[in-house]
PDB file of C-alpha atoms and ligand atoms in Angstrom:
ATOM      1  CA  MET Y   1       4.197 -20.972  -9.752  1.00  0.00           C
ATOM      2  CA  SER Y   2       0.977 -22.108  -8.197  1.00  0.00           C
ATOM      3  CA  LEU Y   3      -0.021 -19.167  -6.305  1.00  0.00           C
ATOM      4  CA  LYS Y   4      -2.200 -16.436  -8.039  1.00  0.00           C
ATOM      5  CA  LEU Y   5      -3.268 -12.847  -7.144  1.00  0.00           C
ATOM      6  CA  VAL Y   6      -6.780 -12.420  -5.767  1.00  0.00           C
ATOM      7  CA  HIS Y   7      -8.336  -9.231  -6.771  1.00  0.00           C
ATOM      8  CA  TYR Y   8     -10.837  -6.950  -4.950  1.00  0.00           C
ATOM      9  CA  PRO Y   9     -13.790  -7.742  -4.147  1.00  0.00           C
ATOM     10  CA  ASP Y  10     -12.967 -11.400  -3.625  1.00  0.00           C
ATOM     11  CA  PRO Y  11     -14.408 -12.518  -0.250  1.00  0.00           C
ATOM     12  CA  ALA Y  12     -10.972 -13.948   0.574  1.00  0.00           C
ATOM     13  CA  LEU Y  13      -9.919 -10.284   1.087  1.00  0.00           C
ATOM     14  CA  LEU Y  14     -12.546  -9.399   3.591  1.00  0.00           C
ATOM     15  CA  GLU Y  15     -11.920 -12.311   6.007  1.00  0.00           C
ATOM     16  CA  ALA Y  16      -9.394 -12.493   8.816  1.00  0.00           C
ATOM     17  CA  CYS Y  17      -6.686 -14.946   8.706  1.00  0.00           C
ATOM     18  CA  PRO Y  18      -5.927 -17.616  11.278  1.00  0.00           C
ATOM     19  CA  GLU Y  19      -2.576 -17.715  12.812  1.00  0.00           C
ATOM     20  CA  VAL Y  20       0.152 -19.978  11.535  1.00  0.00           C
ATOM     21  CA  THR Y  21       0.659 -22.882  14.215  1.00  0.00           C
ATOM     22  CA  VAL Y  22       2.993 -25.249  11.954  1.00  0.00           C
ATOM     23  CA  PHE Y  23       6.187 -24.149  10.668  1.00  0.00           C
ATOM     24  CA  ASP Y  24       7.298 -26.941   8.276  1.00  0.00           C
ATOM     25  CA  GLU Y  25       8.658 -27.224   4.700  1.00  0.00           C
ATOM     26  CA  ALA Y  26       5.243 -26.657   3.307  1.00  0.00           C
ATOM     27  CA  LEU Y  27       5.111 -23.240   4.975  1.00  0.00           C
ATOM     28  CA  ASP Y  28       8.657 -22.592   3.605  1.00  0.00           C
ATOM     29  CA  LYS Y  29       7.643 -23.275   0.042  1.00  0.00           C
ATOM     30  CA  GLU Y  30       4.387 -20.895   0.533  1.00  0.00           C
ATOM     31  CA  ILE Y  31       6.605 -18.066   1.728  1.00  0.00           C
ATOM     32  CA  GLU Y  32       9.025 -18.598  -1.172  1.00  0.00           C
ATOM     33  CA  GLU Y  33       6.200 -18.613  -3.539  1.00  0.00           C
ATOM     34  CA  MET Y  34       4.680 -15.561  -2.073  1.00  0.00           C
ATOM     35  CA  GLN Y  35       8.056 -13.687  -2.384  1.00  0.00           C
ATOM     36  CA  SER Y  36       8.325 -14.607  -6.089  1.00  0.00           C
ATOM     37  CA  LEU Y  37       4.837 -13.594  -6.865  1.00  0.00           C
ATOM     38  CA  MET Y  38       5.366 -10.318  -5.069  1.00  0.00           C
ATOM     39  CA  ILE Y  39       8.525  -9.583  -7.034  1.00  0.00           C
ATOM     40  CA  ALA Y  40       6.921 -10.669 -10.202  1.00  0.00           C
ATOM     41  CA  SER Y  41       3.983  -8.330  -9.563  1.00  0.00           C
ATOM     42  CA  LYS Y  42       6.243  -5.429  -8.694  1.00  0.00           C
ATOM     43  CA  GLY Y  43       4.915  -5.039  -5.323  1.00  0.00           C
ATOM     44  CA  ILE Y  44       6.556  -4.242  -2.074  1.00  0.00           C
ATOM     45  CA  GLY Y  45       4.188  -6.224   0.212  1.00  0.00           C
ATOM     46  CA  LEU Y  46       1.894  -9.024  -0.212  1.00  0.00           C
ATOM     47  CA  ALA Y  47      -0.517 -10.703   2.264  1.00  0.00           C
ATOM     48  CA  ALA Y  48      -1.390 -14.360   2.407  1.00  0.00           C
ATOM     49  CA  ASN Y  49      -4.980 -13.920   1.687  1.00  0.00           C
ATOM     50  CA  GLN Y  50      -4.055 -11.862  -1.530  1.00  0.00           C
ATOM     51  CA  CYS Y  51      -2.836 -15.100  -3.101  1.00  0.00           C
ATOM     52  CA  GLY Y  52      -5.274 -17.630  -1.878  1.00  0.00           C
ATOM     53  CA  LEU Y  53      -3.496 -18.562   1.444  1.00  0.00           C
ATOM     54  CA  ASN Y  54      -5.699 -18.248   4.622  1.00  0.00           C
ATOM     55  CA  LYS Y  55      -2.855 -17.651   7.028  1.00  0.00           C
ATOM     56  CA  ALA Y  56      -1.772 -14.796   9.065  1.00  0.00           C
ATOM     57  CA  MET Y  57       1.467 -13.885   7.219  1.00  0.00           C
ATOM     58  CA  PHE Y  58       2.939 -11.329   4.822  1.00  0.00           C
ATOM     59  CA  VAL Y  59       6.107 -10.678   2.971  1.00  0.00           C
ATOM     60  CA  MET Y  60       7.700  -7.316   2.611  1.00  0.00           C
ATOM     61  CA  SER Y  61      10.535  -6.082   0.541  1.00  0.00           C
ATOM     62  CA  SER Y  62      12.980  -3.711   2.098  1.00  0.00           C
ATOM     63  CA  LYS Y  63      16.228  -2.319   0.597  1.00  0.00           C
ATOM     64  CA  GLY Y  64      16.636  -5.328  -1.676  1.00  0.00           C
ATOM     65  CA  THR Y  65      15.756  -8.199   0.783  1.00  0.00           C
ATOM     66  CA  VAL Y  66      12.317  -9.739   1.243  1.00  0.00           C
ATOM     67  CA  TYR Y  67      11.205 -10.579   4.866  1.00  0.00           C
ATOM     68  CA  GLU Y  68       8.374 -12.718   5.958  1.00  0.00           C
ATOM     69  CA  PHE Y  69       6.088 -11.640   8.944  1.00  0.00           C
ATOM     70  CA  ILE Y  70       4.129 -14.610  10.568  1.00  0.00           C
ATOM     71  CA  ASN Y  71       1.635 -14.065  13.061  1.00  0.00           C
ATOM     72  CA  PRO Y  72       2.445 -10.178  13.217  1.00  0.00           C
ATOM     73  CA  LYS Y  73       1.467  -8.048  16.288  1.00  0.00           C
ATOM     74  CA  PHE Y  74       1.770  -4.504  17.169  1.00  0.00           C
ATOM     75  CA  VAL Y  75       4.073  -4.228  20.234  1.00  0.00           C
ATOM     76  CA  SER Y  76       3.067  -0.792  21.061  1.00  0.00           C
ATOM     77  CA  THR Y  77       0.458   1.495  19.763  1.00  0.00           C
ATOM     78  CA  PRO Y  78       1.505   2.830  16.292  1.00  0.00           C
ATOM     79  CA  ALA Y  79       2.535   6.430  16.873  1.00  0.00           C
ATOM     80  CA  GLY Y  80       2.505   9.724  14.777  1.00  0.00           C
ATOM     81  CA  HIS Y  81       1.061  10.534  11.295  1.00  0.00           C
ATOM     82  CA  GLN Y  82       2.100  10.441   7.766  1.00  0.00           C
ATOM     83  CA  LEU Y  83       0.393  10.724   4.379  1.00  0.00           C
ATOM     84  CA  ILE Y  84       1.519   8.475   1.721  1.00  0.00           C
ATOM     85  CA  GLU Y  85      -0.101   7.307  -1.653  1.00  0.00           C
ATOM     86  CA  GLU Y  86      -0.936   3.809  -1.416  1.00  0.00           C
ATOM     87  CA  GLY Y  87      -1.904   1.076  -4.120  1.00  0.00           C
ATOM     88  CA  CYS Y  88      -2.388  -2.601  -3.723  1.00  0.00           C
ATOM     89  CA  LEU Y  89      -1.774  -5.610  -5.780  1.00  0.00           C
ATOM     90  CA  SER Y  90      -5.492  -6.786  -5.350  1.00  0.00           C
ATOM     91  CA  LEU Y  91      -6.644  -3.466  -7.071  1.00  0.00           C
ATOM     92  CA  PRO Y  92      -4.423  -2.614  -9.881  1.00  0.00           C
ATOM     93  CA  GLY Y  93      -4.463   0.986 -11.145  1.00  0.00           C
ATOM     94  CA  VAL Y  94      -5.917   2.635  -7.957  1.00  0.00           C
ATOM     95  CA  LEU Y  95      -3.832   4.868  -5.746  1.00  0.00           C
ATOM     96  CA  VAL Y  96      -5.266   6.709  -2.589  1.00  0.00           C
ATOM     97  CA  THR Y  97      -3.821   8.893   0.022  1.00  0.00           C
ATOM     98  CA  ILE Y  98      -4.158   7.418   3.282  1.00  0.00           C
ATOM     99  CA  GLU Y  99      -3.290   8.686   6.936  1.00  0.00           C
ATOM    100  CA  ARG Y 100      -1.129   6.201   8.676  1.00  0.00           C
ATOM    101  CA  ALA Y 101       1.085   6.036  11.844  1.00  0.00           C
ATOM    102  CA  ALA Y 102       4.574   7.250  11.230  1.00  0.00           C
ATOM    103  CA  GLU Y 103       6.372   4.568  13.308  1.00  0.00           C
ATOM    104  CA  VAL Y 104       5.327   0.988  14.315  1.00  0.00           C
ATOM    105  CA  VAL Y 105       6.902  -1.636  16.419  1.00  0.00           C
ATOM    106  CA  VAL Y 106       5.971  -5.192  15.358  1.00  0.00           C
ATOM    107  CA  GLU Y 107       6.611  -8.708  16.741  1.00  0.00           C
ATOM    108  CA  ALA Y 108       6.341 -11.651  14.273  1.00  0.00           C
ATOM    109  CA  LYS Y 109       7.841 -14.851  13.585  1.00  0.00           C
ATOM    110  CA  ASN Y 110       9.957 -15.786  10.538  1.00  0.00           C
ATOM    111  CA  LYS Y 111       9.483 -19.126   8.779  1.00  0.00           C
ATOM    112  CA  ARG Y 112      11.617 -20.932  11.134  1.00  0.00           C
ATOM    113  CA  GLY Y 113       9.111 -19.923  13.935  1.00  0.00           C
ATOM    114  CA  GLU Y 114      11.772 -17.689  15.672  1.00  0.00           C
ATOM    115  CA  THR Y 115      10.356 -14.397  16.916  1.00  0.00           C
ATOM    116  CA  PHE Y 116      11.849 -11.093  15.949  1.00  0.00           C
ATOM    117  CA  GLU Y 117      10.880  -7.411  16.479  1.00  0.00           C
ATOM    118  CA  VAL Y 118      11.120  -4.503  14.179  1.00  0.00           C
ATOM    119  CA  VAL Y 119      10.816  -0.720  14.362  1.00  0.00           C
ATOM    120  CA  ALA Y 120       9.602   0.764  11.121  1.00  0.00           C
ATOM    121  CA  THR Y 121       9.157   4.138   9.817  1.00  0.00           C
ATOM    122  CA  GLY Y 122       8.092   5.811   6.362  1.00  0.00           C
ATOM    123  CA  LEU Y 123       7.117   3.671   3.523  1.00  0.00           C
ATOM    124  CA  GLU Y 124       7.878   0.468   5.384  1.00  0.00           C
ATOM    125  CA  ALA Y 125       5.579   1.330   8.303  1.00  0.00           C
ATOM    126  CA  VAL Y 126       2.882   2.210   5.724  1.00  0.00           C
ATOM    127  CA  CYS Y 127       3.504  -1.243   4.071  1.00  0.00           C
ATOM    128  CA  ILE Y 128       3.182  -3.090   7.484  1.00  0.00           C
ATOM    129  CA  GLN Y 129       0.053  -1.475   8.372  1.00  0.00           C
ATOM    130  CA  HIS Y 130      -1.443  -2.070   5.010  1.00  0.00           C
ATOM    131  CA  GLU Y 131      -0.474  -5.733   5.101  1.00  0.00           C
ATOM    132  CA  MET Y 132      -1.709  -6.348   8.726  1.00  0.00           C
ATOM    133  CA  GLU Y 133      -5.074  -4.764   7.579  1.00  0.00           C
ATOM    134  CA  HIS Y 134      -5.261  -7.497   5.010  1.00  0.00           C
ATOM    135  CA  LEU Y 135      -4.759 -10.241   7.473  1.00  0.00           C
ATOM    136  CA  ARG Y 136      -7.631  -8.762   9.620  1.00  0.00           C
ATOM    137  CA  GLY Y 137      -9.784  -8.874   6.467  1.00  0.00           C
ATOM    138  CA  LYS Y 138      -9.709  -5.077   6.099  1.00  0.00           C
ATOM    139  CA  PHE Y 139      -9.089  -3.607   2.639  1.00  0.00           C
ATOM    140  CA  PHE Y 140      -7.203  -0.385   2.158  1.00  0.00           C
ATOM    141  CA  LEU Y 141      -9.985   1.442   0.500  1.00  0.00           C
ATOM    142  CA  ASP Y 142     -11.872   1.357   3.663  1.00  0.00           C
ATOM    143  CA  SER Y 143      -9.178   3.465   5.302  1.00  0.00           C
ATOM    144  CA  ALA Y 144      -9.286   5.961   2.505  1.00  0.00           C
ATOM    145  CA  PRO Y 145     -10.954   9.340   2.896  1.00  0.00           C
ATOM    146  CA  ARG Y 146     -14.575   8.982   1.716  1.00  0.00           C
ATOM    147  CA  GLN Y 147     -14.197  11.152  -1.383  1.00  0.00           C
ATOM    148  CA  GLN Y 148     -11.273   9.001  -2.666  1.00  0.00           C
ATOM    149  CA  ARG Y 149     -13.043   5.756  -1.866  1.00  0.00           C
ATOM    150  CA  ARG Y 150     -16.018   6.760  -3.830  1.00  0.00           C
ATOM    151  CA  ALA Y 151     -14.031   7.985  -6.784  1.00  0.00           C
ATOM    152  CA  ALA Y 152     -12.180   4.582  -6.780  1.00  0.00           C
ATOM    153  CA  MET Y 153     -15.309   2.407  -6.487  1.00  0.00           C
ATOM    154  CA  LYS Y 154     -16.811   4.544  -9.314  1.00  0.00           C
ATOM    155  CA  LYS Y 155     -13.788   3.834 -11.514  1.00  0.00           C
ATOM    156  CA  LEU Y 156     -14.227   0.114 -10.639  1.00  0.00           C
ATOM    157  CA  GLY Y 157     -17.826   0.203 -11.496  1.00  0.00           C
ATOM    158  CA  LEU Y 158     -18.589  -1.129  -7.905  1.00  0.00           C
ATOM    159  CA  LYS Y 159     -21.282   0.190  -5.539  1.00  0.00           C
TER     160      LYS Y 159
HETATM  161 CO1   CO R 201      -2.727  -4.656  -0.524  1.00  0.00          CO
END
């Protein structure tokens, strides 16, 4: 496997990823490698810029199947609230509780370039919001309550 995890505070995690415009075999291969890396790392989601790819796409595991979301967009404003403890493969050992929308409706493309729409709730909704933040160059600690963020940074020896 050629893809490797990038760890916080790598600058690749703080840059927005451009949209995918070419759906070819090379993209297929990248998606496949992202899926393998996510599974090997025991994650439930992985954004492209977490493994050195500067493209607006992520993979997510749900009920034993891994799906790819390419050029994802919210179809409607995320609704409701839920609090779930989140971690990130780019920051092992840190868990923070973040307030997220309880339901999201997202439109994205699969690796063949076909558009699909999903309505997600619970942990899947959290995962989608977390990964879409990655693609905008935002890191999950930025969404954490200030005290938790400070504790995490201290633990990491940062700022
Ligand atoms: Co993450």
